[in-house]
Amino acid sequence: MIANYHSRNRILVTGGAGFLGSHLCDRLIKEGADVICADNFFTGSKDNVKHLFNNPNFELLRHDVTFPLYVEVDEIYNLACPASPIHYQYDPVQTTKTSVHGAINMLGLAKRVGARIFQASTSEVYGDPEVHPQNESYWGRVNPIGIRSCYDESKRCAETLFFDYHRQHALEIKVARIFNTYGPRMSANDGRVVSNFIMQALKGEPITIYGDGSQTRSFCYVDDLIDAFVRIMKTDDSFTGPVNIGNPTEFTMLELAENILELVDSTSGISFHPLPQDDPRQRKPDIGLAKQVLEWEPKVPLREGLKETIDYFRSTLK
């Protein structure tokens, strides 16, 4: 029995009870790993992982990554950080601590146990870009003192820490820059455009569009994104990233609203409001590197993914 003690891959997922983290836990459990899900439940929810409670390969741990964690694992996926403006602007200092102190603590853990570590970075490192679409060589255009800076700049700092640990300590790192993602288990009150539009349409409330609705985003379905995460972790040691993960098909906010209104069969109107400070006008990934190295590109069309997401939100209103 002792010889087989480490036969399963032991994986830590920080932020594992969140939207993305819970789907990642599902995928890793399905692949036969032992998963430790660590979350402080600021934006994550036990409901997202309760279906795993009786699985012997799953362990739920209440933990804040701004404090050190001492566990024995083979891999770490660092997803811990509020990702929507409403949540990360609620306590901006804590947001910065989560990204920066969290990265330091998880990198320290990875160094101690010799684990490969994945950083969930973000397209927000590009800020309000002057280059379109954005590829990984673009350094970004970020306001360092704006209301979004606690998230944007702390994620940029986390990338710096990952690459310095890689250079200084030969740590095996993988860095993914995540573009807009949607799907079941999104929080209904996270202020993100997909969840906002769907909930407003389901309740018959006017859909809130900031600006004139011409600003664009690209939307990746959660299953496609998680598949990319796993592929990144399976690349050889020479590949660190950063690598863009997202759907390069671009939609205006007005097009998204119209699609959701049609799929919900809602009578909601559209209400236009001023554009928030530092809100990017365009956001679209260049996924050439992901195609080349990971042999990955998104498969789920927007309307198909929206149907699944709408069904999920409908079930939460019952």
PDB file of C-alpha atoms in Angstrom:
ATOM      1  CA  MET A   1       0.000   0.000   0.000  1.00  0.00           C
ATOM      2  CA  ILE A   2       2.821   2.413   0.798  1.00  0.00           C
ATOM      3  CA  ALA A   3       4.274   1.990  -2.691  1.00  0.00           C
ATOM      4  CA  ASN A   4       0.999   3.249  -4.203  1.00  0.00           C
ATOM      5  CA  TYR A   5       0.547   6.122  -1.759  1.00  0.00           C
ATOM      6  CA  HIS A   6       1.319   8.761  -4.398  1.00  0.00           C
ATOM      7  CA  SER A   7      -0.242   6.936  -7.338  1.00  0.00           C
ATOM      8  CA  ARG A   8      -2.808   9.703  -7.816  1.00  0.00           C
ATOM      9  CA  ASN A   9      -1.848  13.187  -8.919  1.00  0.00           C
ATOM     10  CA  ARG A  10      -2.401  15.498  -5.928  1.00  0.00           C
ATOM     11  CA  ILE A  11      -3.650  18.900  -7.079  1.00  0.00           C
ATOM     12  CA  LEU A  12      -4.434  22.096  -5.180  1.00  0.00           C
ATOM     13  CA  VAL A  13      -6.985  24.472  -6.731  1.00  0.00           C
ATOM     14  CA  THR A  14      -7.131  27.861  -4.999  1.00  0.00           C
ATOM     15  CA  GLY A  15     -10.408  29.646  -5.587  1.00  0.00           C
ATOM     16  CA  GLY A  16     -11.731  26.162  -6.255  1.00  0.00           C
ATOM     17  CA  ALA A  17     -15.306  26.902  -5.158  1.00  0.00           C
ATOM     18  CA  GLY A  18     -15.637  29.773  -7.603  1.00  0.00           C
ATOM     19  CA  PHE A  19     -17.121  29.798 -11.083  1.00  0.00           C
ATOM     20  CA  LEU A  20     -14.002  28.644 -12.935  1.00  0.00           C
ATOM     21  CA  GLY A  21     -12.461  26.763 -10.015  1.00  0.00           C
ATOM     22  CA  SER A  22     -15.459  24.501  -9.493  1.00  0.00           C
ATOM     23  CA  HIS A  23     -15.508  23.483 -13.160  1.00  0.00           C
ATOM     24  CA  LEU A  24     -11.761  22.826 -12.957  1.00  0.00           C
ATOM     25  CA  CYS A  25     -12.269  20.626  -9.874  1.00  0.00           C
ATOM     26  CA  ASP A  26     -14.890  18.646 -11.828  1.00  0.00           C
ATOM     27  CA  ARG A  27     -12.493  18.095 -14.714  1.00  0.00           C
ATOM     28  CA  LEU A  28      -9.539  17.088 -12.507  1.00  0.00           C
ATOM     29  CA  ILE A  29     -11.662  14.674 -10.443  1.00  0.00           C
ATOM     30  CA  LYS A  30     -12.961  13.163 -13.685  1.00  0.00           C
ATOM     31  CA  GLU A  31      -9.360  12.601 -14.778  1.00  0.00           C
ATOM     32  CA  GLY A  32      -8.622  10.694 -11.560  1.00  0.00           C
ATOM     33  CA  ALA A  33      -6.746  13.290  -9.509  1.00  0.00           C
ATOM     34  CA  ASP A  34      -6.914  13.908  -5.773  1.00  0.00           C
ATOM     35  CA  VAL A  35      -8.108  17.501  -5.483  1.00  0.00           C
ATOM     36  CA  ILE A  36      -7.788  19.941  -2.599  1.00  0.00           C
ATOM     37  CA  CYS A  37     -10.172  22.836  -3.184  1.00  0.00           C
ATOM     38  CA  ALA A  38      -9.128  25.909  -1.166  1.00  0.00           C
ATOM     39  CA  ASP A  39     -11.446  28.911  -0.978  1.00  0.00           C
ATOM     40  CA  ASN A  40     -12.278  31.696   1.479  1.00  0.00           C
ATOM     41  CA  PHE A  41     -15.835  31.925   0.047  1.00  0.00           C
ATOM     42  CA  PHE A  42     -15.748  35.664  -0.595  1.00  0.00           C
ATOM     43  CA  THR A  43     -17.056  35.073  -4.112  1.00  0.00           C
ATOM     44  CA  GLY A  44     -16.937  31.264  -4.213  1.00  0.00           C
ATOM     45  CA  SER A  45     -19.776  29.090  -2.933  1.00  0.00           C
ATOM     46  CA  LYS A  46     -20.056  25.641  -1.392  1.00  0.00           C
ATOM     47  CA  ASP A  47     -23.052  25.116  -3.676  1.00  0.00           C
ATOM     48  CA  ASN A  48     -20.674  25.060  -6.654  1.00  0.00           C
ATOM     49  CA  VAL A  49     -18.839  21.995  -5.307  1.00  0.00           C
ATOM     50  CA  LYS A  50     -21.415  20.291  -3.047  1.00  0.00           C
ATOM     51  CA  HIS A  51     -21.894  17.549  -5.641  1.00  0.00           C
ATOM     52  CA  LEU A  52     -18.260  16.566  -4.933  1.00  0.00           C
ATOM     53  CA  PHE A  53     -18.540  16.370  -1.118  1.00  0.00           C
ATOM     54  CA  ASN A  54     -18.984  12.591  -1.061  1.00  0.00           C
ATOM     55  CA  ASN A  55     -16.217  11.936  -3.571  1.00  0.00           C
ATOM     56  CA  PRO A  56     -13.232  10.373  -1.739  1.00  0.00           C
ATOM     57  CA  ASN A  57     -10.826  12.192  -4.075  1.00  0.00           C
ATOM     58  CA  PHE A  58     -12.137  15.653  -3.143  1.00  0.00           C
ATOM     59  CA  GLU A  59     -11.292  17.779  -0.120  1.00  0.00           C
ATOM     60  CA  LEU A  60     -12.693  21.233   0.654  1.00  0.00           C
ATOM     61  CA  LEU A  61     -10.568  23.619   2.680  1.00  0.00           C
ATOM     62  CA  ARG A  62     -11.587  27.093   3.905  1.00  0.00           C
ATOM     63  CA  HIS A  63      -8.450  29.135   3.381  1.00  0.00           C
ATOM     64  CA  ASP A  64      -7.431  32.653   2.345  1.00  0.00           C
ATOM     65  CA  VAL A  65      -4.361  32.619   0.083  1.00  0.00           C
ATOM     66  CA  THR A  66      -3.039  35.814   1.646  1.00  0.00           C
ATOM     67  CA  PHE A  67      -1.879  33.437   4.401  1.00  0.00           C
ATOM     68  CA  PRO A  68       0.594  30.563   3.811  1.00  0.00           C
ATOM     69  CA  LEU A  69      -0.790  27.088   3.213  1.00  0.00           C
ATOM     70  CA  TYR A  70       1.074  23.906   4.068  1.00  0.00           C
ATOM     71  CA  VAL A  71      -0.037  20.912   2.025  1.00  0.00           C
ATOM     72  CA  GLU A  72       1.767  18.262  -0.025  1.00  0.00           C
ATOM     73  CA  VAL A  73       0.773  18.441  -3.683  1.00  0.00           C
ATOM     74  CA  ASP A  74       2.157  17.777  -7.153  1.00  0.00           C
ATOM     75  CA  GLU A  75       0.411  20.628  -8.980  1.00  0.00           C
ATOM     76  CA  ILE A  76      -1.153  23.965  -8.049  1.00  0.00           C
ATOM     77  CA  TYR A  77      -3.758  25.915  -9.990  1.00  0.00           C
ATOM     78  CA  ASN A  78      -3.843  29.434  -8.543  1.00  0.00           C
ATOM     79  CA  LEU A  79      -7.280  30.848  -9.382  1.00  0.00           C
ATOM     80  CA  ALA A  80      -7.953  32.744  -6.141  1.00  0.00           C
ATOM     81  CA  CYS A  81      -9.041  36.347  -6.720  1.00  0.00           C
ATOM     82  CA  PRO A  82     -12.377  38.119  -7.216  1.00  0.00           C
ATOM     83  CA  ALA A  83     -12.645  38.706 -10.953  1.00  0.00           C
ATOM     84  CA  SER A  84     -15.649  40.966 -11.480  1.00  0.00           C
ATOM     85  CA  PRO A  85     -15.472  44.753 -10.976  1.00  0.00           C
ATOM     86  CA  ILE A  86     -18.234  44.775  -8.348  1.00  0.00           C
ATOM     87  CA  HIS A  87     -16.360  42.242  -6.229  1.00  0.00           C
ATOM     88  CA  TYR A  88     -12.766  43.359  -6.720  1.00  0.00           C
ATOM     89  CA  GLN A  89     -13.632  47.031  -6.171  1.00  0.00           C
ATOM     90  CA  TYR A  90     -15.510  46.243  -2.937  1.00  0.00           C
ATOM     91  CA  ASP A  91     -12.223  45.921  -1.041  1.00  0.00           C
ATOM     92  CA  PRO A  92      -9.478  46.983  -3.471  1.00  0.00           C
ATOM     93  CA  VAL A  93      -6.650  46.626  -0.952  1.00  0.00           C
ATOM     94  CA  GLN A  94      -7.681  43.045  -0.230  1.00  0.00           C
ATOM     95  CA  THR A  95      -7.903  42.387  -3.985  1.00  0.00           C
ATOM     96  CA  THR A  96      -4.288  43.475  -4.399  1.00  0.00           C
ATOM     97  CA  LYS A  97      -3.246  41.363  -1.419  1.00  0.00           C
ATOM     98  CA  THR A  98      -5.041  38.334  -2.843  1.00  0.00           C
ATOM     99  CA  SER A  99      -3.225  38.552  -6.168  1.00  0.00           C
ATOM    100  CA  VAL A 100       0.201  39.576  -4.857  1.00  0.00           C
ATOM    101  CA  HIS A 101       0.458  37.923  -1.415  1.00  0.00           C
ATOM    102  CA  GLY A 102      -1.485  34.974  -2.796  1.00  0.00           C
ATOM    103  CA  ALA A 103       1.017  34.543  -5.615  1.00  0.00           C
ATOM    104  CA  ILE A 104       3.949  34.792  -3.179  1.00  0.00           C
ATOM    105  CA  ASN A 105       2.426  32.194  -0.855  1.00  0.00           C
ATOM    106  CA  MET A 106       1.498  29.752  -3.603  1.00  0.00           C
ATOM    107  CA  LEU A 107       4.875  30.148  -5.328  1.00  0.00           C
ATOM    108  CA  GLY A 108       6.556  29.534  -1.985  1.00  0.00           C
ATOM    109  CA  LEU A 109       4.509  26.378  -1.547  1.00  0.00           C
ATOM    110  CA  ALA A 110       5.347  25.214  -5.068  1.00  0.00           C
ATOM    111  CA  LYS A 111       9.039  25.839  -4.423  1.00  0.00           C
ATOM    112  CA  ARG A 112       8.946  23.899  -1.148  1.00  0.00           C
ATOM    113  CA  VAL A 113       7.200  20.804  -2.533  1.00  0.00           C
ATOM    114  CA  GLY A 114       8.568  20.961  -6.090  1.00  0.00           C
ATOM    115  CA  ALA A 115       5.127  21.398  -7.658  1.00  0.00           C
ATOM    116  CA  ARG A 116       4.272  22.724 -11.082  1.00  0.00           C
ATOM    117  CA  ILE A 117       2.135  25.857 -10.690  1.00  0.00           C
ATOM    118  CA  PHE A 118      -0.453  27.527 -12.922  1.00  0.00           C
ATOM    119  CA  GLN A 119      -1.419  31.199 -12.663  1.00  0.00           C
ATOM    120  CA  ALA A 120      -4.863  32.324 -13.784  1.00  0.00           C
ATOM    121  CA  SER A 121      -3.936  35.721 -15.146  1.00  0.00           C
ATOM    122  CA  THR A 122      -6.270  37.918 -17.146  1.00  0.00           C
ATOM    123  CA  SER A 123      -6.770  39.887 -20.315  1.00  0.00           C
ATOM    124  CA  GLU A 124      -6.998  42.913 -17.997  1.00  0.00           C
ATOM    125  CA  VAL A 125      -3.182  43.001 -18.019  1.00  0.00           C
ATOM    126  CA  TYR A 126      -3.615  44.586 -21.476  1.00  0.00           C
ATOM    127  CA  GLY A 127      -5.776  47.386 -20.017  1.00  0.00           C
ATOM    128  CA  ASP A 128      -7.533  49.524 -22.626  1.00  0.00           C
ATOM    129  CA  PRO A 129      -5.434  48.243 -25.522  1.00  0.00           C
ATOM    130  CA  GLU A 130      -3.986  50.207 -28.417  1.00  0.00           C
ATOM    131  CA  VAL A 131      -3.313  46.925 -30.252  1.00  0.00           C
ATOM    132  CA  HIS A 132      -6.182  44.836 -31.615  1.00  0.00           C
ATOM    133  CA  PRO A 133      -6.412  41.876 -31.299  1.00  0.00           C
ATOM    134  CA  GLN A 134      -4.070  41.493 -28.333  1.00  0.00           C
ATOM    135  CA  ASN A 135      -1.220  39.005 -28.530  1.00  0.00           C
ATOM    136  CA  GLU A 136       1.090  37.929 -25.742  1.00  0.00           C
ATOM    137  CA  SER A 137       3.942  40.220 -26.811  1.00  0.00           C
ATOM    138  CA  TYR A 138       1.817  43.342 -26.203  1.00  0.00           C
ATOM    139  CA  TRP A 139       2.722  44.989 -22.879  1.00  0.00           C
ATOM    140  CA  GLY A 140      -0.604  46.698 -22.374  1.00  0.00           C
ATOM    141  CA  ARG A 141      -1.981  50.148 -21.576  1.00  0.00           C
ATOM    142  CA  VAL A 142      -3.053  50.149 -17.941  1.00  0.00           C
ATOM    143  CA  ASN A 143      -3.972  53.032 -15.640  1.00  0.00           C
ATOM    144  CA  PRO A 144      -1.961  52.345 -12.445  1.00  0.00           C
ATOM    145  CA  ILE A 145      -4.143  54.572 -10.212  1.00  0.00           C
ATOM    146  CA  GLY A 146      -7.685  53.988 -11.491  1.00  0.00           C
ATOM    147  CA  ILE A 147     -10.590  52.175  -9.865  1.00  0.00           C
ATOM    148  CA  ARG A 148      -9.769  48.975 -11.791  1.00  0.00           C
ATOM    149  CA  SER A 149      -6.051  49.123 -10.971  1.00  0.00           C
ATOM    150  CA  CYS A 150      -6.314  46.941  -7.856  1.00  0.00           C
ATOM    151  CA  TYR A 151      -7.145  44.032 -10.156  1.00  0.00           C
ATOM    152  CA  ASP A 152      -5.257  44.940 -13.336  1.00  0.00           C
ATOM    153  CA  GLU A 153      -1.971  45.884 -11.699  1.00  0.00           C
ATOM    154  CA  SER A 154      -1.994  43.130  -9.072  1.00  0.00           C
ATOM    155  CA  LYS A 155      -2.451  40.544 -11.809  1.00  0.00           C
ATOM    156  CA  ARG A 156       0.459  42.102 -13.709  1.00  0.00           C
ATOM    157  CA  CYS A 157       2.555  41.953 -10.531  1.00  0.00           C
ATOM    158  CA  ALA A 158       1.587  38.311 -10.028  1.00  0.00           C
ATOM    159  CA  GLU A 159       2.893  37.517 -13.516  1.00  0.00           C
ATOM    160  CA  THR A 160       6.151  39.276 -12.607  1.00  0.00           C
ATOM    161  CA  LEU A 161       6.475  37.138  -9.477  1.00  0.00           C
ATOM    162  CA  PHE A 162       5.809  33.931 -11.418  1.00  0.00           C
ATOM    163  CA  PHE A 163       8.500  34.680 -13.968  1.00  0.00           C
ATOM    164  CA  ASP A 164      11.001  35.790 -11.326  1.00  0.00           C
ATOM    165  CA  TYR A 165      10.452  32.547  -9.391  1.00  0.00           C
ATOM    166  CA  HIS A 166      10.927  30.691 -12.664  1.00  0.00           C
ATOM    167  CA  ARG A 167      14.180  32.503 -13.452  1.00  0.00           C
ATOM    168  CA  GLN A 168      15.547  32.591  -9.900  1.00  0.00           C
ATOM    169  CA  HIS A 169      14.406  29.184  -8.604  1.00  0.00           C
ATOM    170  CA  ALA A 170      13.822  27.178 -11.818  1.00  0.00           C
ATOM    171  CA  LEU A 171      10.191  26.732 -10.786  1.00  0.00           C
ATOM    172  CA  GLU A 172       7.892  25.092 -13.346  1.00  0.00           C
ATOM    173  CA  ILE A 173       5.289  27.760 -14.129  1.00  0.00           C
ATOM    174  CA  LYS A 174       2.354  28.085 -16.513  1.00  0.00           C
ATOM    175  CA  VAL A 175       0.633  31.445 -17.033  1.00  0.00           C
ATOM    176  CA  ALA A 176      -2.698  31.830 -18.842  1.00  0.00           C
ATOM    177  CA  ARG A 177      -4.325  35.157 -19.690  1.00  0.00           C
ATOM    178  CA  ILE A 178      -8.061  34.584 -19.486  1.00  0.00           C
ATOM    179  CA  PHE A 179     -10.487  36.541 -21.624  1.00  0.00           C
ATOM    180  CA  ASN A 180     -14.218  36.886 -20.915  1.00  0.00           C
ATOM    181  CA  THR A 181     -15.668  33.536 -19.896  1.00  0.00           C
ATOM    182  CA  TYR A 182     -19.256  32.570 -19.165  1.00  0.00           C
ATOM    183  CA  GLY A 183     -21.336  29.525 -18.277  1.00  0.00           C
ATOM    184  CA  PRO A 184     -23.245  27.790 -15.479  1.00  0.00           C
ATOM    185  CA  ARG A 185     -22.250  28.700 -11.882  1.00  0.00           C
ATOM    186  CA  MET A 186     -21.553  32.328 -12.685  1.00  0.00           C
ATOM    187  CA  SER A 187     -22.711  34.484  -9.813  1.00  0.00           C
ATOM    188  CA  ALA A 188     -25.992  36.247 -10.505  1.00  0.00           C
ATOM    189  CA  ASN A 189     -24.777  39.430  -8.808  1.00  0.00           C
ATOM    190  CA  ASP A 190     -21.198  39.631 -10.039  1.00  0.00           C
ATOM    191  CA  GLY A 191     -21.832  42.577 -12.332  1.00  0.00           C
ATOM    192  CA  ARG A 192     -20.458  40.818 -15.409  1.00  0.00           C
ATOM    193  CA  VAL A 193     -22.181  41.529 -18.649  1.00  0.00           C
ATOM    194  CA  VAL A 194     -23.451  37.997 -19.432  1.00  0.00           C
ATOM    195  CA  SER A 195     -24.921  37.356 -15.983  1.00  0.00           C
ATOM    196  CA  ASN A 196     -26.334  40.906 -15.804  1.00  0.00           C
ATOM    197  CA  PHE A 197     -28.048  40.676 -19.174  1.00  0.00           C
ATOM    198  CA  ILE A 198     -29.471  37.192 -18.541  1.00  0.00           C
ATOM    199  CA  MET A 199     -30.843  37.999 -15.086  1.00  0.00           C
ATOM    200  CA  GLN A 200     -32.378  41.259 -16.312  1.00  0.00           C
ATOM    201  CA  ALA A 201     -33.968  39.490 -19.276  1.00  0.00           C
ATOM    202  CA  LEU A 202     -35.351  36.671 -17.096  1.00  0.00           C
ATOM    203  CA  LYS A 203     -36.850  39.187 -14.655  1.00  0.00           C
ATOM    204  CA  GLY A 204     -38.270  41.389 -17.401  1.00  0.00           C
ATOM    205  CA  GLU A 205     -36.100  44.326 -16.342  1.00  0.00           C
ATOM    206  CA  PRO A 206     -34.452  46.731 -18.819  1.00  0.00           C
ATOM    207  CA  ILE A 207     -31.035  45.481 -19.957  1.00  0.00           C
ATOM    208  CA  THR A 208     -28.338  47.888 -18.816  1.00  0.00           C
ATOM    209  CA  ILE A 209     -25.795  48.835 -21.480  1.00  0.00           C
ATOM    210  CA  TYR A 210     -22.961  51.218 -20.626  1.00  0.00           C
ATOM    211  CA  GLY A 211     -21.933  53.560 -23.412  1.00  0.00           C
ATOM    212  CA  ASP A 212     -23.620  53.177 -26.781  1.00  0.00           C
ATOM    213  CA  GLY A 213     -23.205  49.392 -26.880  1.00  0.00           C
ATOM    214  CA  SER A 214     -20.571  49.468 -29.618  1.00  0.00           C
ATOM    215  CA  GLN A 215     -17.716  48.331 -27.343  1.00  0.00           C
ATOM    216  CA  THR A 216     -16.743  44.730 -28.026  1.00  0.00           C
ATOM    217  CA  ARG A 217     -15.903  41.616 -26.051  1.00  0.00           C
ATOM    218  CA  SER A 218     -15.183  38.004 -26.922  1.00  0.00           C
ATOM    219  CA  PHE A 219     -16.941  35.313 -24.904  1.00  0.00           C
ATOM    220  CA  CYS A 220     -15.500  31.856 -24.206  1.00  0.00           C
ATOM    221  CA  TYR A 221     -17.666  29.059 -22.793  1.00  0.00           C
ATOM    222  CA  VAL A 222     -16.355  27.671 -19.522  1.00  0.00           C
ATOM    223  CA  ASP A 223     -15.854  24.067 -20.762  1.00  0.00           C
ATOM    224  CA  ASP A 224     -13.570  25.302 -23.533  1.00  0.00           C
ATOM    225  CA  LEU A 225     -11.561  27.387 -21.066  1.00  0.00           C
ATOM    226  CA  ILE A 226     -11.055  24.519 -18.596  1.00  0.00           C
ATOM    227  CA  ASP A 227      -9.883  22.270 -21.408  1.00  0.00           C
ATOM    228  CA  ALA A 228      -7.198  24.859 -22.194  1.00  0.00           C
ATOM    229  CA  PHE A 229      -6.102  24.974 -18.526  1.00  0.00           C
ATOM    230  CA  VAL A 230      -5.504  21.235 -18.468  1.00  0.00           C
ATOM    231  CA  ARG A 231      -3.679  21.319 -21.795  1.00  0.00           C
ATOM    232  CA  ILE A 232      -1.383  24.097 -20.532  1.00  0.00           C
ATOM    233  CA  MET A 233      -0.420  22.076 -17.457  1.00  0.00           C
ATOM    234  CA  LYS A 234       0.451  19.100 -19.648  1.00  0.00           C
ATOM    235  CA  THR A 235       2.923  21.027 -21.825  1.00  0.00           C
ATOM    236  CA  ASP A 236       6.625  20.348 -21.296  1.00  0.00           C
ATOM    237  CA  ASP A 237       8.794  22.371 -18.933  1.00  0.00           C
ATOM    238  CA  SER A 238      10.062  24.685 -21.675  1.00  0.00           C
ATOM    239  CA  PHE A 239       6.640  26.276 -22.181  1.00  0.00           C
ATOM    240  CA  THR A 240       5.736  28.827 -19.520  1.00  0.00           C
ATOM    241  CA  GLY A 241       3.299  31.090 -21.285  1.00  0.00           C
ATOM    242  CA  PRO A 242       1.859  33.602 -20.954  1.00  0.00           C
ATOM    243  CA  VAL A 243      -0.753  32.323 -23.359  1.00  0.00           C
ATOM    244  CA  ASN A 244      -4.060  33.928 -24.272  1.00  0.00           C
ATOM    245  CA  ILE A 245      -7.133  31.776 -23.654  1.00  0.00           C
ATOM    246  CA  GLY A 246     -10.429  33.029 -24.999  1.00  0.00           C
ATOM    247  CA  ASN A 247     -12.762  33.087 -27.951  1.00  0.00           C
ATOM    248  CA  PRO A 248     -11.585  35.356 -30.795  1.00  0.00           C
ATOM    249  CA  THR A 249     -15.116  35.833 -32.148  1.00  0.00           C
ATOM    250  CA  GLU A 250     -16.042  39.421 -31.293  1.00  0.00           C
ATOM    251  CA  PHE A 251     -19.473  40.744 -30.335  1.00  0.00           C
ATOM    252  CA  THR A 252     -20.687  44.221 -29.443  1.00  0.00           C
ATOM    253  CA  MET A 253     -22.589  44.665 -26.185  1.00  0.00           C
ATOM    254  CA  LEU A 254     -25.680  45.450 -28.237  1.00  0.00           C
ATOM    255  CA  GLU A 255     -25.357  42.183 -30.197  1.00  0.00           C
ATOM    256  CA  LEU A 256     -24.968  40.240 -26.943  1.00  0.00           C
ATOM    257  CA  ALA A 257     -28.063  41.876 -25.484  1.00  0.00           C
ATOM    258  CA  GLU A 258     -30.107  41.119 -28.598  1.00  0.00           C
ATOM    259  CA  ASN A 259     -29.019  37.457 -28.578  1.00  0.00           C
ATOM    260  CA  ILE A 260     -29.987  37.049 -24.923  1.00  0.00           C
ATOM    261  CA  LEU A 261     -33.340  38.795 -25.357  1.00  0.00           C
ATOM    262  CA  GLU A 262     -34.165  36.450 -28.232  1.00  0.00           C
ATOM    263  CA  LEU A 263     -33.072  33.267 -26.413  1.00  0.00           C
ATOM    264  CA  VAL A 264     -34.935  34.196 -23.226  1.00  0.00           C
ATOM    265  CA  ASP A 265     -37.946  35.385 -25.264  1.00  0.00           C
ATOM    266  CA  SER A 266     -37.982  38.447 -23.034  1.00  0.00           C
ATOM    267  CA  THR A 267     -39.899  41.679 -23.394  1.00  0.00           C
ATOM    268  CA  SER A 268     -37.166  43.651 -21.612  1.00  0.00           C
ATOM    269  CA  GLY A 269     -36.065  46.879 -23.215  1.00  0.00           C
ATOM    270  CA  ILE A 270     -32.545  48.329 -23.267  1.00  0.00           C
ATOM    271  CA  SER A 271     -31.361  51.142 -20.987  1.00  0.00           C
ATOM    272  CA  PHE A 272     -28.201  53.090 -21.860  1.00  0.00           C
ATOM    273  CA  HIS A 273     -25.902  54.519 -19.162  1.00  0.00           C
ATOM    274  CA  PRO A 274     -22.520  56.352 -19.105  1.00  0.00           C
ATOM    275  CA  LEU A 275     -19.424  54.210 -19.675  1.00  0.00           C
ATOM    276  CA  PRO A 276     -17.493  53.462 -16.435  1.00  0.00           C
ATOM    277  CA  GLN A 277     -13.938  54.785 -15.929  1.00  0.00           C
ATOM    278  CA  ASP A 278     -11.199  52.816 -17.729  1.00  0.00           C
ATOM    279  CA  ASP A 279     -13.681  50.383 -19.294  1.00  0.00           C
ATOM    280  CA  PRO A 280     -11.889  48.883 -22.333  1.00  0.00           C
ATOM    281  CA  ARG A 281     -13.412  49.719 -25.723  1.00  0.00           C
ATOM    282  CA  GLN A 282     -12.234  46.475 -27.327  1.00  0.00           C
ATOM    283  CA  ARG A 283     -11.151  43.121 -26.043  1.00  0.00           C
ATOM    284  CA  LYS A 284     -10.275  40.264 -28.374  1.00  0.00           C
ATOM    285  CA  PRO A 285      -7.570  37.622 -27.971  1.00  0.00           C
ATOM    286  CA  ASP A 286      -5.043  36.577 -30.544  1.00  0.00           C
ATOM    287  CA  ILE A 287      -4.995  32.819 -29.826  1.00  0.00           C
ATOM    288  CA  GLY A 288      -2.351  31.877 -32.366  1.00  0.00           C
ATOM    289  CA  LEU A 289       0.008  30.651 -29.633  1.00  0.00           C
ATOM    290  CA  ALA A 290      -2.701  28.498 -28.030  1.00  0.00           C
ATOM    291  CA  LYS A 291      -3.492  26.955 -31.408  1.00  0.00           C
ATOM    292  CA  GLN A 292       0.169  26.241 -32.088  1.00  0.00           C
ATOM    293  CA  VAL A 293       1.360  24.959 -28.715  1.00  0.00           C
ATOM    294  CA  LEU A 294      -1.808  23.568 -27.125  1.00  0.00           C
ATOM    295  CA  GLU A 295      -3.611  22.556 -30.319  1.00  0.00           C
ATOM    296  CA  TRP A 296      -6.578  24.333 -28.741  1.00  0.00           C
ATOM    297  CA  GLU A 297      -9.304  26.634 -29.899  1.00  0.00           C
ATOM    298  CA  PRO A 298     -12.840  27.149 -28.540  1.00  0.00           C
ATOM    299  CA  LYS A 299     -15.569  24.896 -29.902  1.00  0.00           C
ATOM    300  CA  VAL A 300     -18.816  26.095 -28.271  1.00  0.00           C
ATOM    301  CA  PRO A 301     -20.665  28.810 -30.279  1.00  0.00           C
ATOM    302  CA  LEU A 302     -21.998  31.776 -28.309  1.00  0.00           C
ATOM    303  CA  ARG A 303     -25.690  30.971 -28.702  1.00  0.00           C
ATOM    304  CA  GLU A 304     -25.180  27.354 -27.657  1.00  0.00           C
ATOM    305  CA  GLY A 305     -23.273  28.392 -24.558  1.00  0.00           C
ATOM    306  CA  LEU A 306     -25.809  31.103 -23.754  1.00  0.00           C
ATOM    307  CA  LYS A 307     -28.637  28.531 -23.818  1.00  0.00           C
ATOM    308  CA  GLU A 308     -26.829  26.432 -21.162  1.00  0.00           C
ATOM    309  CA  THR A 309     -26.136  29.527 -19.077  1.00  0.00           C
ATOM    310  CA  ILE A 310     -29.717  30.778 -19.336  1.00  0.00           C
ATOM    311  CA  ASP A 311     -31.009  27.353 -18.233  1.00  0.00           C
ATOM    312  CA  TYR A 312     -28.720  27.525 -15.203  1.00  0.00           C
ATOM    313  CA  PHE A 313     -29.913  30.973 -14.163  1.00  0.00           C
ATOM    314  CA  ARG A 314     -33.542  29.935 -14.707  1.00  0.00           C
ATOM    315  CA  SER A 315     -32.999  27.073 -12.260  1.00  0.00           C
ATOM    316  CA  THR A 316     -31.653  29.492  -9.619  1.00  0.00           C
ATOM    317  CA  LEU A 317     -34.854  31.555  -9.780  1.00  0.00           C
ATOM    318  CA  LYS A 318     -37.154  28.613  -9.011  1.00  0.00           C
TER     319      LYS A 318
END
